[in-house]
PDB file of C-alpha atoms and ligand atoms in Angstrom:
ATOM      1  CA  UNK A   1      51.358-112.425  40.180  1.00  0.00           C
ATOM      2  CA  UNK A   2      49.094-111.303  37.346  1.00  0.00           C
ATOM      3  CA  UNK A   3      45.639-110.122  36.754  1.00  0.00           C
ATOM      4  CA  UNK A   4      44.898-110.265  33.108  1.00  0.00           C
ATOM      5  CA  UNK A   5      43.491-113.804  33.265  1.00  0.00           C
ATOM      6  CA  UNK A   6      40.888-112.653  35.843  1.00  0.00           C
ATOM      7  CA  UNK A   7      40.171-109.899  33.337  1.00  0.00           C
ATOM      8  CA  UNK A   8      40.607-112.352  30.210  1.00  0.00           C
ATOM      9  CA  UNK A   9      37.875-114.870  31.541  1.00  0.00           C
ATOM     10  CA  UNK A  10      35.464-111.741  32.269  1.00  0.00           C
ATOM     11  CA  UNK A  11      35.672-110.907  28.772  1.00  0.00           C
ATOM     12  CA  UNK A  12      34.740-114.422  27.611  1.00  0.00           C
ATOM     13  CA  UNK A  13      31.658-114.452  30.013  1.00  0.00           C
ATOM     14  CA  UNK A  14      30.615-111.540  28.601  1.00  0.00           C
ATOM     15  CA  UNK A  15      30.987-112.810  25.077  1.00  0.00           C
ATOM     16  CA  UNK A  16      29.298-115.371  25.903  1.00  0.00           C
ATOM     17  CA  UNK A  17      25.989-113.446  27.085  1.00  0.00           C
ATOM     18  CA  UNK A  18      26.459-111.610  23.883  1.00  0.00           C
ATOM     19  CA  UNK A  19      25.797-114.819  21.426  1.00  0.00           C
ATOM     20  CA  UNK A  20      23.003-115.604  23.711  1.00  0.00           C
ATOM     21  CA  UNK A  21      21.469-112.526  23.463  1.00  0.00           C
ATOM     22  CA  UNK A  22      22.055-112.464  19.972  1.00  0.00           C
ATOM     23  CA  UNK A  23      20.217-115.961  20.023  1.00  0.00           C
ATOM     24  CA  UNK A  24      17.053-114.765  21.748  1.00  0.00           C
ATOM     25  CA  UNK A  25      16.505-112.400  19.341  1.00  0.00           C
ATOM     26  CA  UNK A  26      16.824-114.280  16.034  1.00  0.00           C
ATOM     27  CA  UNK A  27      13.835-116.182  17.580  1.00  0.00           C
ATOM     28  CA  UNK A  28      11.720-113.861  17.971  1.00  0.00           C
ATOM     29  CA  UNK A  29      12.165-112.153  14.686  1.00  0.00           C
ATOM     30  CA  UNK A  30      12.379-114.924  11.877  1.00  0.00           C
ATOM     31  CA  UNK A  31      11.307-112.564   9.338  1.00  0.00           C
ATOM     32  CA  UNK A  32      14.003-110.626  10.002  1.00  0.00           C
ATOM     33  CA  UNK A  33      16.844-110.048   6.795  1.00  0.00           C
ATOM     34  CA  UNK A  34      19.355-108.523   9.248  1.00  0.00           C
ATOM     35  CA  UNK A  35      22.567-110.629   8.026  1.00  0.00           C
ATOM     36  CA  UNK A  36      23.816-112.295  11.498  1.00  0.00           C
ATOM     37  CA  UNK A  37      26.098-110.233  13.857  1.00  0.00           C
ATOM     38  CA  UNK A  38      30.135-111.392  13.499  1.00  0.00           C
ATOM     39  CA  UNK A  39      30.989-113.589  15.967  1.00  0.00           C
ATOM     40  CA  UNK A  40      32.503-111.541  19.120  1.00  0.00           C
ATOM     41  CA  UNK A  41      36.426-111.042  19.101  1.00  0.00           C
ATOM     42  CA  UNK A  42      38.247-113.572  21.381  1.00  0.00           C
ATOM     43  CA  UNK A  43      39.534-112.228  24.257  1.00  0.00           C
ATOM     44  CA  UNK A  44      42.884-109.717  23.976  1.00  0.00           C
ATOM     45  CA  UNK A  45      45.891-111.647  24.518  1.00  0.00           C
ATOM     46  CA  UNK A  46      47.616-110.603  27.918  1.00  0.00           C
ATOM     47  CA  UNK A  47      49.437-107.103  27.035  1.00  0.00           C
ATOM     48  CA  UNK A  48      53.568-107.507  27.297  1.00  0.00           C
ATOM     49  CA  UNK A  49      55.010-105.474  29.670  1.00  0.00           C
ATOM     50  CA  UNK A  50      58.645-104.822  30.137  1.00  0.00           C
ATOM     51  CA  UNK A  51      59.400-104.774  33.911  1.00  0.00           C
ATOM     52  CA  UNK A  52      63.136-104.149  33.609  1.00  0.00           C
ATOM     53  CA  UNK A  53      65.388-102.341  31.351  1.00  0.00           C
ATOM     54  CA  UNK A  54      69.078-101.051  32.352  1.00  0.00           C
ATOM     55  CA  UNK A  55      71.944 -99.623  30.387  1.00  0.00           C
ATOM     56  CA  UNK A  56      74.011-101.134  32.342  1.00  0.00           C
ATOM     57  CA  UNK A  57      76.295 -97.766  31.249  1.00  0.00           C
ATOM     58  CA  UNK A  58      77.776 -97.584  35.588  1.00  0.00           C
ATOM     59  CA  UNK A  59      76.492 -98.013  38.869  1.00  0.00           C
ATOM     60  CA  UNK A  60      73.251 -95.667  38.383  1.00  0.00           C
ATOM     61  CA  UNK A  61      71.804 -97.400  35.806  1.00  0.00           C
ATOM     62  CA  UNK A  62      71.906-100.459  38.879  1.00  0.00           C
ATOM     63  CA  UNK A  63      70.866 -98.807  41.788  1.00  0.00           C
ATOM     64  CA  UNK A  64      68.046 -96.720  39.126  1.00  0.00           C
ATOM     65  CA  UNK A  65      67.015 -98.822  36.142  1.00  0.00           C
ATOM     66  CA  UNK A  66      65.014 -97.222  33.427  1.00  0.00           C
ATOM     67  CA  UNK A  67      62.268 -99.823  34.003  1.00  0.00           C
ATOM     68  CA  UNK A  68      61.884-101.140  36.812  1.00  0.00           C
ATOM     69  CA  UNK A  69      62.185-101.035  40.624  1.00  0.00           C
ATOM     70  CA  UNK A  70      65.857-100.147  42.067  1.00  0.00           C
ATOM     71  CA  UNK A  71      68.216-101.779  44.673  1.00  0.00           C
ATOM     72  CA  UNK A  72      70.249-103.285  42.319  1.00  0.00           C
ATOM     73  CA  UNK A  73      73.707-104.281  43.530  1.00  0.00           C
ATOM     74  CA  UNK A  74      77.293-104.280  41.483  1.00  0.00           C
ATOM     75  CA  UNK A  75      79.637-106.889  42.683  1.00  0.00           C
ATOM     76  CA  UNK A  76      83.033-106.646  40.900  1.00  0.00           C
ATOM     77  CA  UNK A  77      86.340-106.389  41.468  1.00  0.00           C
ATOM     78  CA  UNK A  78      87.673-104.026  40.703  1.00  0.00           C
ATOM     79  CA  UNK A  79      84.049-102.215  42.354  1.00  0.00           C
ATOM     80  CA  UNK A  80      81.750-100.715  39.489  1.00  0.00           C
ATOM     81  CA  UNK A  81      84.055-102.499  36.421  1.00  0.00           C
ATOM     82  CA  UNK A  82      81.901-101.126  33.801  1.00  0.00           C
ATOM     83  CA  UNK A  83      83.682-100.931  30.743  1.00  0.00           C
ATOM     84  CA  UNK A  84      83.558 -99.900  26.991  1.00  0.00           C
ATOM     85  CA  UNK A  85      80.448-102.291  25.518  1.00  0.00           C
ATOM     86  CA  UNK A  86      77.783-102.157  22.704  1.00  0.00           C
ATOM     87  CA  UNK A  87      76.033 -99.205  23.658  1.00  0.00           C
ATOM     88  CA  UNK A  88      78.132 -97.128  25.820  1.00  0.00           C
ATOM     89  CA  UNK A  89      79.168 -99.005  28.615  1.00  0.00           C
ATOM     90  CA  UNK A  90      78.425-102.306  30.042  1.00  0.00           C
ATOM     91  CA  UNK A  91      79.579-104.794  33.374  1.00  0.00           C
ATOM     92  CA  UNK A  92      82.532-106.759  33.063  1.00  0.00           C
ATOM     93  CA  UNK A  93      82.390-109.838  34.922  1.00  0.00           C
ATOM     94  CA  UNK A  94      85.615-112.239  34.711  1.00  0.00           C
ATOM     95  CA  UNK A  95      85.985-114.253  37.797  1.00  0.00           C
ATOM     96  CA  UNK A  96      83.850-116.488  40.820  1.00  0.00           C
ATOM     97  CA  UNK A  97      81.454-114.049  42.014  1.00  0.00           C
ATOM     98  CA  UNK A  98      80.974-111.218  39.637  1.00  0.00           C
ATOM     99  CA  UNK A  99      77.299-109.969  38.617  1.00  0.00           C
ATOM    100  CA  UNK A 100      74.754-107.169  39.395  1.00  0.00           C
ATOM    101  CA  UNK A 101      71.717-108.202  40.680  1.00  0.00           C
ATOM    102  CA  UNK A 102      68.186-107.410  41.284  1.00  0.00           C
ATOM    103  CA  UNK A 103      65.512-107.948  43.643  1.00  0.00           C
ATOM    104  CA  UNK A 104      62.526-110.010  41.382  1.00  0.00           C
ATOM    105  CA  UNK A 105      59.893-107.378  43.421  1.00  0.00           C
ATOM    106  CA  UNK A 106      60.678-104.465  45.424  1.00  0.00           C
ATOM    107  CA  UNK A 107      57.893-101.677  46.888  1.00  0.00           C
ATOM    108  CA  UNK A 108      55.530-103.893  45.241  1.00  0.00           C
ATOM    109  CA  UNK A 109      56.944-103.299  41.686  1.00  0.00           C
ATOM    110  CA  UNK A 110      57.745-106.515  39.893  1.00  0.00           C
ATOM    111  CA  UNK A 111      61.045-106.482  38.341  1.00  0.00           C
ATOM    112  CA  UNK A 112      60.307-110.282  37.088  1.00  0.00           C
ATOM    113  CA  UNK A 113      56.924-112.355  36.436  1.00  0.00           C
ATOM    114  CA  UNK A 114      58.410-115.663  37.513  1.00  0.00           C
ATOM    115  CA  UNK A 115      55.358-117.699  35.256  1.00  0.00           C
ATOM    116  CA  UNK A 116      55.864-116.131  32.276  1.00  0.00           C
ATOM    117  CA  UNK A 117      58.698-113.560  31.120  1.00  0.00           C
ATOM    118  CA  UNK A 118      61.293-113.190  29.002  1.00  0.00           C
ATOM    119  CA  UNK A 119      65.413-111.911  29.808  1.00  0.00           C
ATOM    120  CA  UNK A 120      67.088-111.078  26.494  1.00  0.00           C
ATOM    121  CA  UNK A 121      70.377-109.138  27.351  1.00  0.00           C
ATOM    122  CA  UNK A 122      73.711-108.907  24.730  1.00  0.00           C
ATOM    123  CA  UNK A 123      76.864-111.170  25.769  1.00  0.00           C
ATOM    124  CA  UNK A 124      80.442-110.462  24.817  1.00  0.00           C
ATOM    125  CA  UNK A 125      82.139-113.820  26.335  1.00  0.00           C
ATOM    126  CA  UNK A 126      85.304-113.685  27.358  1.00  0.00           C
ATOM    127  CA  UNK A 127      85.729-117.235  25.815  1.00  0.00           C
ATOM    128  CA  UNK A 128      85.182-119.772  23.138  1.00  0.00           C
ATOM    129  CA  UNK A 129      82.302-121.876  24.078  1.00  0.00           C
ATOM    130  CA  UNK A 130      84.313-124.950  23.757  1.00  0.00           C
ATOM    131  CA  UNK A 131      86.672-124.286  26.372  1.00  0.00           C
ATOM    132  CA  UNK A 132      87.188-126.243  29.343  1.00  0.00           C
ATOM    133  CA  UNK A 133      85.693-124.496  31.848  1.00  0.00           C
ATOM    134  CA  UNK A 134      82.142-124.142  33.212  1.00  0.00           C
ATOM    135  CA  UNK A 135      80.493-120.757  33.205  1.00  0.00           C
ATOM    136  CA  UNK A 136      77.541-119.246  34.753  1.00  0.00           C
ATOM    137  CA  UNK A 137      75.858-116.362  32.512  1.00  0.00           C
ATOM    138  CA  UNK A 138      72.581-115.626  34.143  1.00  0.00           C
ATOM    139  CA  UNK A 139      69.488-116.804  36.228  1.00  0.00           C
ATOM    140  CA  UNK A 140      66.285-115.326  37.651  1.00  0.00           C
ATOM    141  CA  UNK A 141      67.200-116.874  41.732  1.00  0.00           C
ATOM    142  CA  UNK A 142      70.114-118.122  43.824  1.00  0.00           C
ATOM    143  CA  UNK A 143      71.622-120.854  43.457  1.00  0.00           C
ATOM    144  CA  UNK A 144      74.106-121.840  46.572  1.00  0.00           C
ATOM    145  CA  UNK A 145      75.978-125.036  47.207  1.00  0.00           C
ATOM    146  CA  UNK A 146      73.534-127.002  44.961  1.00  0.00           C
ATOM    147  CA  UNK A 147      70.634-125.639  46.353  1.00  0.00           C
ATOM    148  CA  UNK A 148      68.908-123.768  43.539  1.00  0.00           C
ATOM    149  CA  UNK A 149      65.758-121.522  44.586  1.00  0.00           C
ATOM    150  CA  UNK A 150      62.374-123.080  43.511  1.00  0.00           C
ATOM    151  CA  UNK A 151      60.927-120.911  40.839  1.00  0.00           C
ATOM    152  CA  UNK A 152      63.933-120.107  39.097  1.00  0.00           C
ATOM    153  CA  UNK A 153      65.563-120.642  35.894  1.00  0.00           C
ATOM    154  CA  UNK A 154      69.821-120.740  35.205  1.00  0.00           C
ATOM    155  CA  UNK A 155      71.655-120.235  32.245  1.00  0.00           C
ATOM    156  CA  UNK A 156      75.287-121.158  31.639  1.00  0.00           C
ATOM    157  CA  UNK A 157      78.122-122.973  29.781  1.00  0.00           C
ATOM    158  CA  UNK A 158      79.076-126.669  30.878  1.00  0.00           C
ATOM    159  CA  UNK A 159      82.686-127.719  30.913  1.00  0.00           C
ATOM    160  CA  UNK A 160      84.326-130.480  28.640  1.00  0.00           C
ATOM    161  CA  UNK A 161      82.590-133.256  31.097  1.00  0.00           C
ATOM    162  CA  UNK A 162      79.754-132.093  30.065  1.00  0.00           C
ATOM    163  CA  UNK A 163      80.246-132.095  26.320  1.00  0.00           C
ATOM    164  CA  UNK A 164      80.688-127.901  26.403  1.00  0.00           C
ATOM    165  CA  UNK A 165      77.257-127.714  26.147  1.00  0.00           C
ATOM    166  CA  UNK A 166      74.806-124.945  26.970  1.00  0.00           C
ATOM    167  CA  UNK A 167      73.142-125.798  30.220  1.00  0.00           C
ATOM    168  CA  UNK A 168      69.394-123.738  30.964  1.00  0.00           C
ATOM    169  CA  UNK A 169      67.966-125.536  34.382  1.00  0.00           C
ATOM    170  CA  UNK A 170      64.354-124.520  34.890  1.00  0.00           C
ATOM    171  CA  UNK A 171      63.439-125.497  39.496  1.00  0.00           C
ATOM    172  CA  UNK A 172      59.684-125.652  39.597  1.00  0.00           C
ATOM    173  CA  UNK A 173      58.030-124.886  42.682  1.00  0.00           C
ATOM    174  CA  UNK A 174      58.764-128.061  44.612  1.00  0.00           C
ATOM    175  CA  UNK A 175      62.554-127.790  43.380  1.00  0.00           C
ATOM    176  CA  UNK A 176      62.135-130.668  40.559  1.00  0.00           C
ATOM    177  CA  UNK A 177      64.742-129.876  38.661  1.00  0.00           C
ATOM    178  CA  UNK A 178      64.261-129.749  34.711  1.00  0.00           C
ATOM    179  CA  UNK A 179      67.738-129.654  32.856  1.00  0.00           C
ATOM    180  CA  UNK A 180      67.833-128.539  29.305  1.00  0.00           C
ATOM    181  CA  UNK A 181      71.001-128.984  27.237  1.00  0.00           C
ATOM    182  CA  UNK A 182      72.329-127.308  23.776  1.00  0.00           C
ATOM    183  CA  UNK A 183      74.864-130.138  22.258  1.00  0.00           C
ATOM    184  CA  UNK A 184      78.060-128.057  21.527  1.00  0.00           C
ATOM    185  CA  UNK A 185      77.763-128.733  17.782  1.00  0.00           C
ATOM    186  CA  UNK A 186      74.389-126.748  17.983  1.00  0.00           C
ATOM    187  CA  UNK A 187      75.520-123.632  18.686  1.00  0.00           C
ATOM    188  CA  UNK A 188      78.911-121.616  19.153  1.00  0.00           C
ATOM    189  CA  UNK A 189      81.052-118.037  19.949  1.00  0.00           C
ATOM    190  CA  UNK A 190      84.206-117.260  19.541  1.00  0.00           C
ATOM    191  CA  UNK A 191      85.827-115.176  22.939  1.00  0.00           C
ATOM    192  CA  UNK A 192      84.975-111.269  21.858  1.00  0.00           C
ATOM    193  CA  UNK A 193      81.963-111.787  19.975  1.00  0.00           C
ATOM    194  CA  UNK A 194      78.472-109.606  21.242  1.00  0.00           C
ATOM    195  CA  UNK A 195      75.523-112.045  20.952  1.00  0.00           C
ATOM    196  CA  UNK A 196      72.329-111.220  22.014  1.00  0.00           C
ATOM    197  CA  UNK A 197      70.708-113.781  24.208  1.00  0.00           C
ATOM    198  CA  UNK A 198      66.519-114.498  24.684  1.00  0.00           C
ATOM    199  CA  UNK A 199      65.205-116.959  27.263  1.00  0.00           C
ATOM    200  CA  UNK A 200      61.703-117.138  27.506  1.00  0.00           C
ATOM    201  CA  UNK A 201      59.390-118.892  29.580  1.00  0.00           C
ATOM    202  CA  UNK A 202      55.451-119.802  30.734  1.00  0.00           C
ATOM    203  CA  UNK A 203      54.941-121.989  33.156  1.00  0.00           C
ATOM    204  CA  UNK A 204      51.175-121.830  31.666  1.00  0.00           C
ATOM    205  CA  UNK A 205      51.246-123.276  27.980  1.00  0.00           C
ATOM    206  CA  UNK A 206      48.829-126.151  27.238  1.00  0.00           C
ATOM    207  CA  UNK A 207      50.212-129.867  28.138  1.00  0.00           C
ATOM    208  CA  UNK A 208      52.608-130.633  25.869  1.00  0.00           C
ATOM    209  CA  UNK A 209      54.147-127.847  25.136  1.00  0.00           C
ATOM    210  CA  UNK A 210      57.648-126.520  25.873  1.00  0.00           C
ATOM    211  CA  UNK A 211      57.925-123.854  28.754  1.00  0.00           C
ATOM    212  CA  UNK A 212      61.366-122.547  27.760  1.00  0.00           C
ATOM    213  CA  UNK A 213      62.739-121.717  24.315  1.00  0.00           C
ATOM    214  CA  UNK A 214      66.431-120.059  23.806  1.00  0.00           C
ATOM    215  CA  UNK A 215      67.340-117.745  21.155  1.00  0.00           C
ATOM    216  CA  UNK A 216      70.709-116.335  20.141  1.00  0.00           C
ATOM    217  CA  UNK A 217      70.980-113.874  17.474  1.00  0.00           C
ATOM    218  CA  UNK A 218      67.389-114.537  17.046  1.00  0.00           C
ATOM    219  CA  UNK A 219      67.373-118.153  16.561  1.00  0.00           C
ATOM    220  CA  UNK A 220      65.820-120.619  18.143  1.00  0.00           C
ATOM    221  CA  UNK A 221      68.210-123.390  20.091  1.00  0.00           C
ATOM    222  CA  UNK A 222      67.336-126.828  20.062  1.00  0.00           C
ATOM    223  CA  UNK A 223      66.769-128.267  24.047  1.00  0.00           C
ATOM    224  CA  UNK A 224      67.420-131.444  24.936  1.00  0.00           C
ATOM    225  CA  UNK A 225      67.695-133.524  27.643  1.00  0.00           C
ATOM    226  CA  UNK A 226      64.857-133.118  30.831  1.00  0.00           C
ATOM    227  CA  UNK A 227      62.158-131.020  28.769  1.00  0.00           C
ATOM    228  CA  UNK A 228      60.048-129.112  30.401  1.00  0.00           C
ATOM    229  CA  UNK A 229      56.728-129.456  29.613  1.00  0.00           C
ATOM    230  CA  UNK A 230      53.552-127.288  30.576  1.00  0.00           C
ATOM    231  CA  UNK A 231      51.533-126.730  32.470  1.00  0.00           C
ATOM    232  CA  UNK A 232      53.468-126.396  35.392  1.00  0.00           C
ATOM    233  CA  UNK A 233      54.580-124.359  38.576  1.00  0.00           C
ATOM    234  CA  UNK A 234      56.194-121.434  40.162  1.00  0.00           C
ATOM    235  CA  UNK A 235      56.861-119.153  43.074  1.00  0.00           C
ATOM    236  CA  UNK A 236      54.920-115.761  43.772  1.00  0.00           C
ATOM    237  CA  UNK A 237      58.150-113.382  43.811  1.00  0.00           C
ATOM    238  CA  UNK A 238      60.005-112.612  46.480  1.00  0.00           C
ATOM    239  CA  UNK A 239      61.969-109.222  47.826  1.00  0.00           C
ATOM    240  CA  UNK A 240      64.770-111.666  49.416  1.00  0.00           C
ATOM    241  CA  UNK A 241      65.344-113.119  45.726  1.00  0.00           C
ATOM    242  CA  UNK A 242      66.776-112.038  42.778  1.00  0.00           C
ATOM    243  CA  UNK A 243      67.428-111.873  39.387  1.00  0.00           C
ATOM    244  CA  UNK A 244      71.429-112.405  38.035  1.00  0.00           C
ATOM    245  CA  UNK A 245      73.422-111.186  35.405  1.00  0.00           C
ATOM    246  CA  UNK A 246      76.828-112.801  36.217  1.00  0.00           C
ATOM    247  CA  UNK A 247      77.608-114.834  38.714  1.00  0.00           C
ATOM    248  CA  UNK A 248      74.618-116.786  40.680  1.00  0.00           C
ATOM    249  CA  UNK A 249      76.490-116.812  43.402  1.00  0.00           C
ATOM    250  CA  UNK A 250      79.549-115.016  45.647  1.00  0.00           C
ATOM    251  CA  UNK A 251      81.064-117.868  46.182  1.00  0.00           C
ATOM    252  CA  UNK A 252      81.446-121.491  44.388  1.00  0.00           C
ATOM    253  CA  UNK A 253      83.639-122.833  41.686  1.00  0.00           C
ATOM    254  CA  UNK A 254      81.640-121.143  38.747  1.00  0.00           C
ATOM    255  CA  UNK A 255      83.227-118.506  36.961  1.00  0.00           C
ATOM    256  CA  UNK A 256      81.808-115.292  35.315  1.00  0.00           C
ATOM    257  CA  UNK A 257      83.247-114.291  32.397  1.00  0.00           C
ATOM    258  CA  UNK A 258      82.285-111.092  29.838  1.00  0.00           C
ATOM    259  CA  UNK A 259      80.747-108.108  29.318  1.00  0.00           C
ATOM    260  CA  UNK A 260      77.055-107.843  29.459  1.00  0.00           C
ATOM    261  CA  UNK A 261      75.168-104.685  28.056  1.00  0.00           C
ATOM    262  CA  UNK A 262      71.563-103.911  27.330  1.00  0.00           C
ATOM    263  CA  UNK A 263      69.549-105.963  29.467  1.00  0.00           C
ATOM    264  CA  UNK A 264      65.702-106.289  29.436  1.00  0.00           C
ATOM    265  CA  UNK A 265      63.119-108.409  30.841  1.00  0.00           C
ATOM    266  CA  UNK A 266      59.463-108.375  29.795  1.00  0.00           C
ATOM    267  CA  UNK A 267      56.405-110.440  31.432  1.00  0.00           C
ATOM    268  CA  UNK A 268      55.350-112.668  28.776  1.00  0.00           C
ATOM    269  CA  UNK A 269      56.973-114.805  26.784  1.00  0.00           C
ATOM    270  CA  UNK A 270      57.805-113.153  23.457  1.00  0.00           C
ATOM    271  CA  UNK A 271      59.634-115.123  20.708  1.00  0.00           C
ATOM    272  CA  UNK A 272      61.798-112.999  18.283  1.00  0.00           C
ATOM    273  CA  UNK A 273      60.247-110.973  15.567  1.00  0.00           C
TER     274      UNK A 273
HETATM  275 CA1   CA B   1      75.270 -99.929  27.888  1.00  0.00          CA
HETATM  276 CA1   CA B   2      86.735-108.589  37.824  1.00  0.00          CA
END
């Protein structure tokens, strides 16, 4: 949960007995050659904070992030399969189950700001993204048996019966599920390539606006399909939940497959600069 819009909408009280002050006196004065005052400066936008950063160089860089709250847990087999990546090493995932995780709030410290944030990690898949087979690449909650967590947001690869396509499902509060495509001729990766992936979101934008945007290599993906539009809702964090890189589940038919290095998650939404 966040603070800055209590802070933000103290700020525009304030301004806002400025000008009137600033009123009352012009009044009074009319002689006065005093050029008018500027107007006040709008209130600061909220300040980005990153709330998670890991190497993901071994098992320390889990359990210990270098932002962040720990208790992160490596599921692999073999255990700890952290492997030569883009900046020293990073977790290979390549079958049904494989990820690290992390608790969205732990000891109070937020790892994740589940209404706005943004997870931008680099990808090496395993794969071409037109293969026949569905992957699962990341999410910010479970997702078991079809029963996704409310409040969360998954990223993956659809199979050939669902045109290859990228697949980024956004569960509001109540669970209504919002399912954004990427048509397979709008984006691609050959298996072995690093890509560096950006999913933002803000469950607070103005009506009409998008609450997710993707970004690969820095550009912007075009989503289709069951837009999400603002504003809308979330879940406060939770200890019990957590935040995926890999697999979204132990179990299930959906496979994990590459190596991941370099992830970070901020809590605003920030688009590439
Ligand atoms: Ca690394
Ligand atoms: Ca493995």
């Amino acid at each position: 949960m966040r603070r800055h819009r209590v802070l933000s909408g103290v700020l525009s009280v304030l301004a806002m007995g400025a000008i009137a002050g600033v009123g009352c006196a012009s009044t009074t004065d009319p002689n006065s050659t005093n050029p008018p005052p500027p107007p006040p400066p709008p209130p600061p936008p909220a300040a980005a904070q990153m709330t998670l950063q890991t190497t993901l160089d071994g098992p320390s860089a889990v359990a210990a992030p270098s932002i962040g709250t720990g208790g992160g847990i490596v599921t692999t087999t073999p255990a700890n399969d952290f492997v030569a990546a883009r900046v020293g090493d990073g977790l290979r995932t390549d079958a049904v189950g494989e990820r690290v995780r992390f608790p969205q709030i732990s000891g109070g410290v937020q790892n994740l700001e589940n209404e706005s944030g943004t997870l931008q990690f680099w990808y090496q898949p395993s794969y071409d993204h037109d293969i026949d087979q569905k992957y699962t690449i990341a999410g910010t909650g479970t997702w078991k048996a079809n029963n996704a967590t409310a409040g969360s947001i998954h990223f993956g690869k659809h199979e050939s019966s669902n045109q290859f396509g990228i697949f980024l499902i956004f569960f509001d509060a109540n669970s209504v599920r919002w399912e954004h495509n990427v048509a397979a001729n709008a984006y691609g990766w050959n298996a072995g390539e690093w890509h560096l992936f950006r999913i933002t979101w803000d469950v607070n934008v103005a009506a009409g606006e998008r609450n997710l945007h993707l970004y690969i290599d820095g550009q912007e993906l075009p989503l289709t399909g069951e837009v999400s539009r603002g504003p809308q809702t979330t879940l406060p964090e939770r200890s019990n939940e957590f935040i995926y890189i890999g697999a979204r589940d132990v179990t299930g038919n959906i496979i994990a497959g590459g190596v991941y290095d370099d992830v970070e998650i901020w809590n605003t939404a920030i688009p590439p600069s």
